Each structure stands twice: as C-alpha cells, then as structure tokens.
JSON list of C-alpha atoms in Angstrom, two decimals:
[
{"chain": "A", "resi": 1, "resn": "UNK", "atom": "CA", "xyz": [-4.31, 9.82, 11.18]},
{"chain": "A", "resi": 2, "resn": "UNK", "atom": "CA", "xyz": [-2.81, 6.55, 12.24]},
{"chain": "A", "resi": 3, "resn": "UNK", "atom": "CA", "xyz": [0.70, 6.31, 10.85]},
{"chain": "A", "resi": 4, "resn": "UNK", "atom": "CA", "xyz": [2.30, 3.03, 9.89]},
{"chain": "A", "resi": 5, "resn": "UNK", "atom": "CA", "xyz": [5.92, 1.96, 9.93]},
{"chain": "A", "resi": 6, "resn": "UNK", "atom": "CA", "xyz": [7.23, -0.97, 7.90]},
{"chain": "A", "resi": 7, "resn": "UNK", "atom": "CA", "xyz": [10.67, -2.21, 6.89]},
{"chain": "A", "resi": 8, "resn": "UNK", "atom": "CA", "xyz": [11.75, -0.65, 3.62]},
{"chain": "A", "resi": 9, "resn": "UNK", "atom": "CA", "xyz": [12.83, -3.92, 2.08]},
{"chain": "A", "resi": 10, "resn": "UNK", "atom": "CA", "xyz": [13.09, -7.65, 2.67]},
{"chain": "A", "resi": 11, "resn": "UNK", "atom": "CA", "xyz": [14.66, -10.49, 0.76]},
{"chain": "A", "resi": 12, "resn": "UNK", "atom": "CA", "xyz": [13.56, -14.09, 0.83]},
{"chain": "A", "resi": 13, "resn": "UNK", "atom": "CA", "xyz": [14.02, -17.32, -1.11]},
{"chain": "A", "resi": 14, "resn": "UNK", "atom": "CA", "xyz": [11.44, -19.30, -2.94]},
{"chain": "A", "resi": 15, "resn": "UNK", "atom": "CA", "xyz": [9.50, -21.69, -0.74]},
{"chain": "A", "resi": 16, "resn": "UNK", "atom": "CA", "xyz": [10.16, -19.81, 2.47]},
{"chain": "A", "resi": 17, "resn": "UNK", "atom": "CA", "xyz": [7.60, -18.21, 4.73]},
{"chain": "A", "resi": 18, "resn": "UNK", "atom": "CA", "xyz": [7.82, -14.43, 4.86]},
{"chain": "A", "resi": 19, "resn": "UNK", "atom": "CA", "xyz": [6.62, -12.28, 7.75]},
{"chain": "A", "resi": 20, "resn": "UNK", "atom": "CA", "xyz": [6.30, -8.52, 7.31]},
{"chain": "A", "resi": 21, "resn": "UNK", "atom": "CA", "xyz": [5.57, -6.51, 10.42]},
{"chain": "A", "resi": 22, "resn": "UNK", "atom": "CA", "xyz": [3.84, -3.16, 10.52]},
{"chain": "A", "resi": 23, "resn": "UNK", "atom": "CA", "xyz": [3.77, -0.80, 13.50]},
{"chain": "A", "resi": 24, "resn": "UNK", "atom": "CA", "xyz": [0.75, 1.41, 14.08]},
{"chain": "A", "resi": 25, "resn": "UNK", "atom": "CA", "xyz": [0.99, 2.78, 17.59]},
{"chain": "A", "resi": 26, "resn": "UNK", "atom": "CA", "xyz": [-1.81, 5.31, 17.17]},
{"chain": "A", "resi": 27, "resn": "UNK", "atom": "CA", "xyz": [-4.42, 2.94, 15.83]},
{"chain": "A", "resi": 28, "resn": "UNK", "atom": "CA", "xyz": [-7.94, 3.98, 16.76]},
{"chain": "A", "resi": 29, "resn": "UNK", "atom": "CA", "xyz": [-10.72, 1.82, 18.10]},
{"chain": "A", "resi": 30, "resn": "UNK", "atom": "CA", "xyz": [-12.64, 1.76, 14.83]},
{"chain": "A", "resi": 31, "resn": "UNK", "atom": "CA", "xyz": [-9.62, 1.19, 12.60]},
{"chain": "A", "resi": 32, "resn": "UNK", "atom": "CA", "xyz": [-9.12, -1.99, 10.60]},
{"chain": "A", "resi": 33, "resn": "UNK", "atom": "CA", "xyz": [-5.74, -3.14, 9.34]},
{"chain": "A", "resi": 34, "resn": "UNK", "atom": "CA", "xyz": [-5.48, -3.91, 5.66]},
{"chain": "A", "resi": 35, "resn": "UNK", "atom": "CA", "xyz": [-2.62, -5.11, 3.52]},
{"chain": "A", "resi": 36, "resn": "UNK", "atom": "CA", "xyz": [-2.16, -4.50, -0.17]},
{"chain": "A", "resi": 37, "resn": "UNK", "atom": "CA", "xyz": [0.26, -5.82, -2.76]},
{"chain": "A", "resi": 38, "resn": "UNK", "atom": "CA", "xyz": [1.50, -3.73, -5.65]},
{"chain": "A", "resi": 39, "resn": "UNK", "atom": "CA", "xyz": [3.41, -4.68, -8.77]},
{"chain": "A", "resi": 40, "resn": "UNK", "atom": "CA", "xyz": [5.18, -2.03, -10.88]},
{"chain": "A", "resi": 41, "resn": "UNK", "atom": "CA", "xyz": [2.86, 0.15, -12.97]},
{"chain": "A", "resi": 42, "resn": "UNK", "atom": "CA", "xyz": [-0.24, -1.44, -11.50]},
{"chain": "A", "resi": 43, "resn": "UNK", "atom": "CA", "xyz": [-2.68, -0.44, -8.81]},
{"chain": "A", "resi": 44, "resn": "UNK", "atom": "CA", "xyz": [-2.44, -2.05, -5.37]},
{"chain": "A", "resi": 45, "resn": "UNK", "atom": "CA", "xyz": [-4.33, -5.29, -4.87]},
{"chain": "A", "resi": 46, "resn": "UNK", "atom": "CA", "xyz": [-6.12, -6.20, -1.65]},
{"chain": "A", "resi": 47, "resn": "UNK", "atom": "CA", "xyz": [-4.54, -9.11, 0.22]},
{"chain": "A", "resi": 48, "resn": "UNK", "atom": "CA", "xyz": [-6.13, -9.35, 3.64]},
{"chain": "A", "resi": 49, "resn": "UNK", "atom": "CA", "xyz": [-7.90, -7.34, 6.30]},
{"chain": "A", "resi": 50, "resn": "UNK", "atom": "CA", "xyz": [-8.36, -7.80, 10.02]},
{"chain": "A", "resi": 51, "resn": "UNK", "atom": "CA", "xyz": [-9.32, -6.15, 13.28]},
{"chain": "A", "resi": 52, "resn": "UNK", "atom": "CA", "xyz": [-7.82, -8.38, 15.95]},
{"chain": "A", "resi": 53, "resn": "UNK", "atom": "CA", "xyz": [-6.28, -11.81, 16.59]},
{"chain": "A", "resi": 54, "resn": "UNK", "atom": "CA", "xyz": [-5.74, -13.83, 13.42]},
{"chain": "A", "resi": 55, "resn": "UNK", "atom": "CA", "xyz": [-7.23, -13.81, 9.97]},
{"chain": "A", "resi": 56, "resn": "UNK", "atom": "CA", "xyz": [-6.38, -16.29, 7.24]},
{"chain": "A", "resi": 57, "resn": "UNK", "atom": "CA", "xyz": [-7.37, -16.50, 3.61]},
{"chain": "A", "resi": 58, "resn": "UNK", "atom": "CA", "xyz": [-6.12, -18.42, 0.61]},
{"chain": "A", "resi": 59, "resn": "UNK", "atom": "CA", "xyz": [-3.04, -16.28, 0.11]},
{"chain": "A", "resi": 60, "resn": "UNK", "atom": "CA", "xyz": [-1.94, -14.97, 3.52]},
{"chain": "A", "resi": 61, "resn": "UNK", "atom": "CA", "xyz": [-2.43, -14.76, 7.25]},
{"chain": "A", "resi": 62, "resn": "UNK", "atom": "CA", "xyz": [-2.64, -11.64, 9.36]},
{"chain": "A", "resi": 63, "resn": "UNK", "atom": "CA", "xyz": [-1.63, -11.70, 13.00]},
{"chain": "A", "resi": 64, "resn": "UNK", "atom": "CA", "xyz": [-2.73, -8.87, 15.29]},
{"chain": "A", "resi": 65, "resn": "UNK", "atom": "CA", "xyz": [-1.77, -8.83, 18.99]},
{"chain": "A", "resi": 66, "resn": "UNK", "atom": "CA", "xyz": [-4.19, -7.79, 21.67]},
{"chain": "A", "resi": 67, "resn": "UNK", "atom": "CA", "xyz": [-2.95, -4.20, 21.89]},
{"chain": "A", "resi": 68, "resn": "UNK", "atom": "CA", "xyz": [-3.29, -3.85, 18.08]},
{"chain": "A", "resi": 69, "resn": "UNK", "atom": "CA", "xyz": [-0.24, -1.60, 17.91]},
{"chain": "A", "resi": 70, "resn": "UNK", "atom": "CA", "xyz": [1.33, -3.82, 15.31]},
{"chain": "A", "resi": 71, "resn": "UNK", "atom": "CA", "xyz": [0.39, -6.47, 12.81]},
{"chain": "A", "resi": 72, "resn": "UNK", "atom": "CA", "xyz": [2.25, -9.15, 10.86]},
{"chain": "A", "resi": 73, "resn": "UNK", "atom": "CA", "xyz": [1.48, -10.26, 7.36]},
{"chain": "A", "resi": 74, "resn": "UNK", "atom": "CA", "xyz": [2.55, -13.85, 6.79]},
{"chain": "A", "resi": 75, "resn": "UNK", "atom": "CA", "xyz": [3.04, -15.19, 3.28]},
{"chain": "A", "resi": 76, "resn": "UNK", "atom": "CA", "xyz": [3.49, -18.97, 3.21]},
{"chain": "A", "resi": 77, "resn": "UNK", "atom": "CA", "xyz": [5.92, -20.52, 0.75]},
{"chain": "A", "resi": 78, "resn": "UNK", "atom": "CA", "xyz": [6.62, -17.46, -1.40]},
{"chain": "A", "resi": 79, "resn": "UNK", "atom": "CA", "xyz": [7.40, -17.70, -5.09]},
{"chain": "A", "resi": 80, "resn": "UNK", "atom": "CA", "xyz": [9.19, -15.36, -7.50]},
{"chain": "A", "resi": 81, "resn": "UNK", "atom": "CA", "xyz": [5.84, -13.85, -8.46]},
{"chain": "A", "resi": 82, "resn": "UNK", "atom": "CA", "xyz": [5.37, -12.60, -4.91]},
{"chain": "A", "resi": 83, "resn": "UNK", "atom": "CA", "xyz": [8.10, -10.01, -5.52]},
{"chain": "A", "resi": 84, "resn": "UNK", "atom": "CA", "xyz": [6.23, -6.76, -5.01]},
{"chain": "A", "resi": 85, "resn": "UNK", "atom": "CA", "xyz": [5.70, -3.85, -2.65]},
{"chain": "A", "resi": 86, "resn": "UNK", "atom": "CA", "xyz": [3.48, -4.62, 0.33]},
{"chain": "A", "resi": 87, "resn": "UNK", "atom": "CA", "xyz": [1.56, -1.85, 2.06]},
{"chain": "A", "resi": 88, "resn": "UNK", "atom": "CA", "xyz": [0.09, -1.87, 5.51]},
{"chain": "A", "resi": 89, "resn": "UNK", "atom": "CA", "xyz": [-2.91, 0.39, 5.78]},
{"chain": "A", "resi": 90, "resn": "UNK", "atom": "CA", "xyz": [-4.81, 1.50, 8.84]},
{"chain": "A", "resi": 91, "resn": "UNK", "atom": "CA", "xyz": [-8.27, 2.88, 8.31]},
{"chain": "A", "resi": 92, "resn": "UNK", "atom": "CA", "xyz": [-9.24, 6.25, 9.68]},
{"chain": "A", "resi": 93, "resn": "UNK", "atom": "CA", "xyz": [-12.60, 7.57, 10.87]},
{"chain": "A", "resi": 94, "resn": "UNK", "atom": "CA", "xyz": [-14.51, 4.49, 10.00]},
{"chain": "A", "resi": 95, "resn": "UNK", "atom": "CA", "xyz": [-18.01, 4.59, 11.19]},
{"chain": "A", "resi": 96, "resn": "UNK", "atom": "CA", "xyz": [-21.38, 5.33, 9.78]},
{"chain": "A", "resi": 97, "resn": "UNK", "atom": "CA", "xyz": [-21.73, 5.92, 6.11]},
{"chain": "A", "resi": 98, "resn": "UNK", "atom": "CA", "xyz": [-21.13, 9.57, 5.40]},
{"chain": "A", "resi": 99, "resn": "UNK", "atom": "CA", "xyz": [-18.28, 10.11, 7.82]},
{"chain": "A", "resi": 100, "resn": "UNK", "atom": "CA", "xyz": [-15.08, 11.30, 6.27]},
{"chain": "A", "resi": 101, "resn": "UNK", "atom": "CA", "xyz": [-12.44, 8.77, 5.52]},
{"chain": "A", "resi": 102, "resn": "UNK", "atom": "CA", "xyz": [-8.85, 9.35, 4.53]},
{"chain": "A", "resi": 103, "resn": "UNK", "atom": "CA", "xyz": [-6.66, 6.36, 4.01]},
{"chain": "A", "resi": 104, "resn": "UNK", "atom": "CA", "xyz": [-2.94, 6.64, 4.49]},
{"chain": "A", "resi": 105, "resn": "UNK", "atom": "CA", "xyz": [-0.50, 4.38, 2.75]},
{"chain": "A", "resi": 106, "resn": "UNK", "atom": "CA", "xyz": [2.92, 4.09, 4.32]},
{"chain": "A", "resi": 107, "resn": "UNK", "atom": "CA", "xyz": [6.13, 3.68, 2.38]},
{"chain": "A", "resi": 108, "resn": "UNK", "atom": "CA", "xyz": [5.56, 0.00, 1.89]},
{"chain": "A", "resi": 109, "resn": "UNK", "atom": "CA", "xyz": [7.95, -2.94, 2.03]},
{"chain": "A", "resi": 110, "resn": "UNK", "atom": "CA", "xyz": [9.71, -4.06, -1.11]},
{"chain": "A", "resi": 111, "resn": "UNK", "atom": "CA", "xyz": [9.79, -7.85, -0.93]},
{"chain": "A", "resi": 112, "resn": "UNK", "atom": "CA", "xyz": [12.23, -9.52, -3.27]},
{"chain": "A", "resi": 113, "resn": "UNK", "atom": "CA", "xyz": [11.98, -13.28, -3.66]},
{"chain": "A", "resi": 114, "resn": "UNK", "atom": "CA", "xyz": [15.16, -14.89, -4.88]},
{"chain": "A", "resi": 115, "resn": "UNK", "atom": "CA", "xyz": [15.45, -18.25, -6.67]},
{"chain": "B", "resi": 1, "resn": "UNK", "atom": "CA", "xyz": [-17.72, -8.17, -13.00]},
{"chain": "B", "resi": 2, "resn": "UNK", "atom": "CA", "xyz": [-15.42, -5.77, -14.76]},
{"chain": "B", "resi": 3, "resn": "UNK", "atom": "CA", "xyz": [-12.75, -4.18, -12.63]},
{"chain": "B", "resi": 4, "resn": "UNK", "atom": "CA", "xyz": [-12.01, -0.52, -12.12]},
{"chain": "B", "resi": 5, "resn": "UNK", "atom": "CA", "xyz": [-11.29, 1.10, -15.46]},
{"chain": "B", "resi": 6, "resn": "UNK", "atom": "CA", "xyz": [-9.12, 4.15, -15.84]},
{"chain": "B", "resi": 7, "resn": "UNK", "atom": "CA", "xyz": [-8.60, 6.07, -19.03]},
{"chain": "B", "resi": 8, "resn": "UNK", "atom": "CA", "xyz": [-6.35, 6.99, -20.61]},
{"chain": "B", "resi": 9, "resn": "UNK", "atom": "CA", "xyz": [-3.57, 4.61, -19.59]},
{"chain": "B", "resi": 10, "resn": "UNK", "atom": "CA", "xyz": [-0.81, 7.01, -20.61]},
{"chain": "B", "resi": 11, "resn": "UNK", "atom": "CA", "xyz": [-0.83, 10.74, -21.11]},
{"chain": "B", "resi": 12, "resn": "UNK", "atom": "CA", "xyz": [1.80, 13.27, -22.08]},
{"chain": "B", "resi": 13, "resn": "UNK", "atom": "CA", "xyz": [1.19, 16.95, -21.46]},
{"chain": "B", "resi": 14, "resn": "UNK", "atom": "CA", "xyz": [3.23, 20.10, -21.29]},
{"chain": "B", "resi": 15, "resn": "UNK", "atom": "CA", "xyz": [3.52, 22.56, -18.45]},
{"chain": "B", "resi": 16, "resn": "UNK", "atom": "CA", "xyz": [0.57, 24.91, -18.11]},
{"chain": "B", "resi": 17, "resn": "UNK", "atom": "CA", "xyz": [-1.89, 22.59, -19.78]},
{"chain": "B", "resi": 18, "resn": "UNK", "atom": "CA", "xyz": [-4.77, 20.94, -18.02]},
{"chain": "B", "resi": 19, "resn": "UNK", "atom": "CA", "xyz": [-5.77, 17.30, -17.97]},
{"chain": "B", "resi": 20, "resn": "UNK", "atom": "CA", "xyz": [-8.85, 15.25, -17.15]},
{"chain": "B", "resi": 21, "resn": "UNK", "atom": "CA", "xyz": [-8.59, 11.64, -16.04]},
{"chain": "B", "resi": 22, "resn": "UNK", "atom": "CA", "xyz": [-11.51, 9.26, -15.96]},
{"chain": "B", "resi": 23, "resn": "UNK", "atom": "CA", "xyz": [-12.41, 6.39, -13.65]},
{"chain": "B", "resi": 24, "resn": "UNK", "atom": "CA", "xyz": [-15.23, 3.88, -13.97]},
{"chain": "B", "resi": 25, "resn": "UNK", "atom": "CA", "xyz": [-15.71, 1.98, -10.71]},
{"chain": "B", "resi": 26, "resn": "UNK", "atom": "CA", "xyz": [-16.87, -1.57, -10.35]},
{"chain": "B", "resi": 27, "resn": "UNK", "atom": "CA", "xyz": [-20.58, -1.83, -10.95]},
{"chain": "B", "resi": 28, "resn": "UNK", "atom": "CA", "xyz": [-22.47, -1.15, -7.74]},
{"chain": "B", "resi": 29, "resn": "UNK", "atom": "CA", "xyz": [-19.60, 0.61, -6.01]},
{"chain": "B", "resi": 30, "resn": "UNK", "atom": "CA", "xyz": [-20.51, 4.05, -4.78]},
{"chain": "B", "resi": 31, "resn": "UNK", "atom": "CA", "xyz": [-17.23, 5.22, -3.30]},
{"chain": "B", "resi": 32, "resn": "UNK", "atom": "CA", "xyz": [-14.40, 6.39, -5.51]},
{"chain": "B", "resi": 33, "resn": "UNK", "atom": "CA", "xyz": [-11.09, 7.69, -4.27]},
{"chain": "B", "resi": 34, "resn": "UNK", "atom": "CA", "xyz": [-8.06, 9.02, -6.08]},
{"chain": "B", "resi": 35, "resn": "UNK", "atom": "CA", "xyz": [-4.38, 8.67, -5.26]},
{"chain": "B", "resi": 36, "resn": "UNK", "atom": "CA", "xyz": [-1.18, 10.08, -6.68]},
{"chain": "B", "resi": 37, "resn": "UNK", "atom": "CA", "xyz": [1.86, 7.87, -6.72]},
{"chain": "B", "resi": 38, "resn": "UNK", "atom": "CA", "xyz": [5.39, 9.11, -7.29]},
{"chain": "B", "resi": 39, "resn": "UNK", "atom": "CA", "xyz": [8.73, 7.45, -6.56]},
{"chain": "B", "resi": 40, "resn": "UNK", "atom": "CA", "xyz": [9.61, 10.09, -4.00]},
{"chain": "B", "resi": 41, "resn": "UNK", "atom": "CA", "xyz": [6.32, 10.55, -2.17]},
{"chain": "B", "resi": 42, "resn": "UNK", "atom": "CA", "xyz": [4.71, 7.16, -2.51]},
{"chain": "B", "resi": 43, "resn": "UNK", "atom": "CA", "xyz": [0.94, 6.81, -2.55]},
{"chain": "B", "resi": 44, "resn": "UNK", "atom": "CA", "xyz": [-0.81, 10.00, -1.49]},
{"chain": "B", "resi": 45, "resn": "UNK", "atom": "CA", "xyz": [-4.52, 10.44, -1.03]},
{"chain": "B", "resi": 46, "resn": "UNK", "atom": "CA", "xyz": [-6.12, 13.06, -3.25]},
{"chain": "B", "resi": 47, "resn": "UNK", "atom": "CA", "xyz": [-9.84, 12.89, -2.55]},
{"chain": "B", "resi": 48, "resn": "UNK", "atom": "CA", "xyz": [-12.78, 10.60, -2.09]},
{"chain": "B", "resi": 49, "resn": "UNK", "atom": "CA", "xyz": [-16.29, 10.77, -3.45]},
{"chain": "B", "resi": 50, "resn": "UNK", "atom": "CA", "xyz": [-19.37, 8.99, -2.25]},
{"chain": "B", "resi": 51, "resn": "UNK", "atom": "CA", "xyz": [-22.75, 9.41, -3.90]},
{"chain": "B", "resi": 52, "resn": "UNK", "atom": "CA", "xyz": [-21.52, 12.41, -5.87]},
{"chain": "B", "resi": 53, "resn": "UNK", "atom": "CA", "xyz": [-20.25, 14.22, -2.78]},
{"chain": "B", "resi": 54, "resn": "UNK", "atom": "CA", "xyz": [-16.63, 14.87, -1.99]},
{"chain": "B", "resi": 55, "resn": "UNK", "atom": "CA", "xyz": [-16.18, 13.56, 1.52]},
{"chain": "B", "resi": 56, "resn": "UNK", "atom": "CA", "xyz": [-12.54, 14.25, 2.09]},
{"chain": "B", "resi": 57, "resn": "UNK", "atom": "CA", "xyz": [-9.61, 15.87, 0.38]},
{"chain": "B", "resi": 58, "resn": "UNK", "atom": "CA", "xyz": [-5.92, 15.32, 0.79]},
{"chain": "B", "resi": 59, "resn": "UNK", "atom": "CA", "xyz": [-3.23, 17.93, 1.07]},
{"chain": "B", "resi": 60, "resn": "UNK", "atom": "CA", "xyz": [-3.05, 18.99, -2.56]},
{"chain": "B", "resi": 61, "resn": "UNK", "atom": "CA", "xyz": [-3.39, 22.44, -4.12]},
{"chain": "B", "resi": 62, "resn": "UNK", "atom": "CA", "xyz": [-6.63, 23.64, -5.62]},
{"chain": "B", "resi": 63, "resn": "UNK", "atom": "CA", "xyz": [-5.35, 22.83, -9.09]},
{"chain": "B", "resi": 64, "resn": "UNK", "atom": "CA", "xyz": [-6.43, 19.28, -8.33]},
{"chain": "B", "resi": 65, "resn": "UNK", "atom": "CA", "xyz": [-10.16, 18.80, -8.45]},
{"chain": "B", "resi": 66, "resn": "UNK", "atom": "CA", "xyz": [-12.61, 16.04, -9.08]},
{"chain": "B", "resi": 67, "resn": "UNK", "atom": "CA", "xyz": [-16.20, 15.09, -9.37]},
{"chain": "B", "resi": 68, "resn": "UNK", "atom": "CA", "xyz": [-18.44, 12.08, -9.34]},
{"chain": "B", "resi": 69, "resn": "UNK", "atom": "CA", "xyz": [-21.45, 11.50, -11.52]},
{"chain": "B", "resi": 70, "resn": "UNK", "atom": "CA", "xyz": [-24.75, 9.88, -10.68]},
{"chain": "B", "resi": 71, "resn": "UNK", "atom": "CA", "xyz": [-23.55, 6.58, -12.18]},
{"chain": "B", "resi": 72, "resn": "UNK", "atom": "CA", "xyz": [-20.57, 6.70, -9.78]},
{"chain": "B", "resi": 73, "resn": "UNK", "atom": "CA", "xyz": [-18.08, 7.35, -12.55]},
{"chain": "B", "resi": 74, "resn": "UNK", "atom": "CA", "xyz": [-15.52, 9.90, -11.52]},
{"chain": "B", "resi": 75, "resn": "UNK", "atom": "CA", "xyz": [-13.17, 12.35, -13.14]},
{"chain": "B", "resi": 76, "resn": "UNK", "atom": "CA", "xyz": [-10.25, 14.25, -11.76]},
{"chain": "B", "resi": 77, "resn": "UNK", "atom": "CA", "xyz": [-8.85, 17.39, -13.28]},
{"chain": "B", "resi": 78, "resn": "UNK", "atom": "CA", "xyz": [-5.46, 18.99, -12.90]},
{"chain": "B", "resi": 79, "resn": "UNK", "atom": "CA", "xyz": [-5.10, 22.52, -14.18]},
{"chain": "B", "resi": 80, "resn": "UNK", "atom": "CA", "xyz": [-1.95, 24.48, -14.93]},
{"chain": "B", "resi": 81, "resn": "UNK", "atom": "CA", "xyz": [0.20, 21.38, -14.96]},
{"chain": "B", "resi": 82, "resn": "UNK", "atom": "CA", "xyz": [3.64, 21.46, -13.37]},
{"chain": "B", "resi": 83, "resn": "UNK", "atom": "CA", "xyz": [6.56, 19.14, -13.90]},
{"chain": "B", "resi": 84, "resn": "UNK", "atom": "CA", "xyz": [6.02, 17.75, -10.41]},
{"chain": "B", "resi": 85, "resn": "UNK", "atom": "CA", "xyz": [2.58, 16.53, -11.36]},
{"chain": "B", "resi": 86, "resn": "UNK", "atom": "CA", "xyz": [4.14, 13.71, -13.33]},
{"chain": "B", "resi": 87, "resn": "UNK", "atom": "CA", "xyz": [2.92, 10.61, -11.56]},
{"chain": "B", "resi": 88, "resn": "UNK", "atom": "CA", "xyz": [0.78, 7.52, -11.68]},
{"chain": "B", "resi": 89, "resn": "UNK", "atom": "CA", "xyz": [-2.77, 8.51, -10.79]},
{"chain": "B", "resi": 90, "resn": "UNK", "atom": "CA", "xyz": [-4.76, 5.69, -9.29]},
{"chain": "B", "resi": 91, "resn": "UNK", "atom": "CA", "xyz": [-8.46, 5.40, -8.81]},
{"chain": "B", "resi": 92, "resn": "UNK", "atom": "CA", "xyz": [-10.02, 2.99, -6.33]},
{"chain": "B", "resi": 93, "resn": "UNK", "atom": "CA", "xyz": [-13.59, 2.02, -5.70]},
{"chain": "B", "resi": 94, "resn": "UNK", "atom": "CA", "xyz": [-15.38, 0.31, -2.86]},
{"chain": "B", "resi": 95, "resn": "UNK", "atom": "CA", "xyz": [-18.98, -0.69, -2.25]},
{"chain": "B", "resi": 96, "resn": "UNK", "atom": "CA", "xyz": [-19.53, 1.65, 0.67]},
{"chain": "B", "resi": 97, "resn": "UNK", "atom": "CA", "xyz": [-17.80, 4.51, 2.41]},
{"chain": "B", "resi": 98, "resn": "UNK", "atom": "CA", "xyz": [-16.72, 2.39, 5.34]},
{"chain": "B", "resi": 99, "resn": "UNK", "atom": "CA", "xyz": [-15.42, -0.72, 3.66]},
{"chain": "B", "resi": 100, "resn": "UNK", "atom": "CA", "xyz": [-11.65, -0.68, 3.70]},
{"chain": "B", "resi": 101, "resn": "UNK", "atom": "CA", "xyz": [-11.30, -3.10, 0.85]},
{"chain": "B", "resi": 102, "resn": "UNK", "atom": "CA", "xyz": [-10.39, -0.93, -2.09]},
{"chain": "B", "resi": 103, "resn": "UNK", "atom": "CA", "xyz": [-10.32, -2.10, -5.66]},
{"chain": "B", "resi": 104, "resn": "UNK", "atom": "CA", "xyz": [-7.75, -0.21, -7.68]},
{"chain": "B", "resi": 105, "resn": "UNK", "atom": "CA", "xyz": [-7.50, 0.41, -11.36]},
{"chain": "B", "resi": 106, "resn": "UNK", "atom": "CA", "xyz": [-4.24, 0.17, -13.27]},
{"chain": "B", "resi": 107, "resn": "UNK", "atom": "CA", "xyz": [-3.83, 3.91, -13.19]},
{"chain": "B", "resi": 108, "resn": "UNK", "atom": "CA", "xyz": [-3.08, 6.69, -15.61]},
{"chain": "B", "resi": 109, "resn": "UNK", "atom": "CA", "xyz": [0.59, 7.45, -16.09]},
{"chain": "B", "resi": 110, "resn": "UNK", "atom": "CA", "xyz": [0.86, 11.20, -16.59]},
{"chain": "B", "resi": 111, "resn": "UNK", "atom": "CA", "xyz": [4.05, 12.75, -17.87]},
{"chain": "B", "resi": 112, "resn": "UNK", "atom": "CA", "xyz": [4.41, 16.52, -17.84]},
{"chain": "B", "resi": 113, "resn": "UNK", "atom": "CA", "xyz": [7.13, 17.88, -20.09]}
]
C-alpha cells in the first residue's frame, strides 16, 4: 500500500493561499492522488483528484511533479470556513472492475485559518 | 440526488452487545466501503463491497462483518462490543470499483459504555 506523509498541522490567515504537500514515495503506476476535506463529526468530502501535472477545479488546484512522489494541494484565498482536516489519499490496485481496492487515509493535515 | 445516508446517527451500547449500522449509497452507486474513525487511529479501512461481494477487508477482527444487498444498500455488524469500538463509523459509496472519488455519509457515532 502506498503510504502518505503530510504535515500534522498548518495555520494560515484569511485571504492567503495555502499549499499542503503530501509525500507518497511508493506510489504505483495505476494510482491516482485524491484529496479530501473533513469537518468535525462529518464524513470527508472530495476536493480534487489527479494523476500527473496540474489539475484545477472551482475550489483548489493540485500540482503533481513528473516523478509523482509528492503532490501539493493549493487552496486560493482561504476563509475561516476552510478550517478542516485535509487528507491526501493514494489509490491502490486500481484497474479493472473486480480487482481489490483498499484505500489508505494518512493522518491528515489540520488547517486552521485565522482571522 | 440524495447523498449517502447512514442510520442511526448516534448509538449507545454496552460492552458485549452487538450493533448493526446501515448505509444507503447514492442511487446508482454499486461500491460501498466502510471506515472506522477514532482520534487515536484516524480513518481506517474496514471493508468494501461491490455488487454484493466483499472485495477487500481491512485489518480488523472477525467481530466486524458486513454485507451488501442487491439494491447496493449495506450493513455492517459488530458483535461482542468492546470499549475500543467507540468510534465514528463512516460509509462511502462510489459509482464503480475503480473510481477514487468517494462520497461519504455523515457517519454513525457509536459509544460503547
């Protein structure tokens, strides 16, 4: 299983751009990188997913270097409501339907946005 | 579309009892997976079902079991509850077995006294 390493916590101020980096040295060829956001007492919520280079959606950007051993989630202009735990997730054994899949969540990064 | 629904939202049990948690995935989703979340261990994978078949199981004792029905709804059961089973149990669904985008429910908060 591909293991991920993220900073335990980060602080930022409203309006700033936040970059959270995740290391996944053992990422496999078929693995995608996915980021989730979780608020207390709620289930994680999908933010963004990518395989290589850069992916952008309405809430975030994901930067993946050529070797894919790390990835960076970029949150533009954060607000207080972005305070949450962010998980980097690397897929395992993706392939044809029917192959086993076990997803591993790391410890996550607690992002605290200050006023 | 309705999201993933988990029932009950909160549950209090005593040691030795058993409990059944329910999960209704998003309509059309065939894959359902279960996770246990505790402050100390974080999010841990329990098992995943696809088309009524358990495809993978995490490192949990046999007291933890599950099943999936033909309508993709899933249940998980924990027998002989222990204090350490107190956790938030999360269910997630996805359209296929290979799509990494999981849709999580709000979870069932289980307290074992």
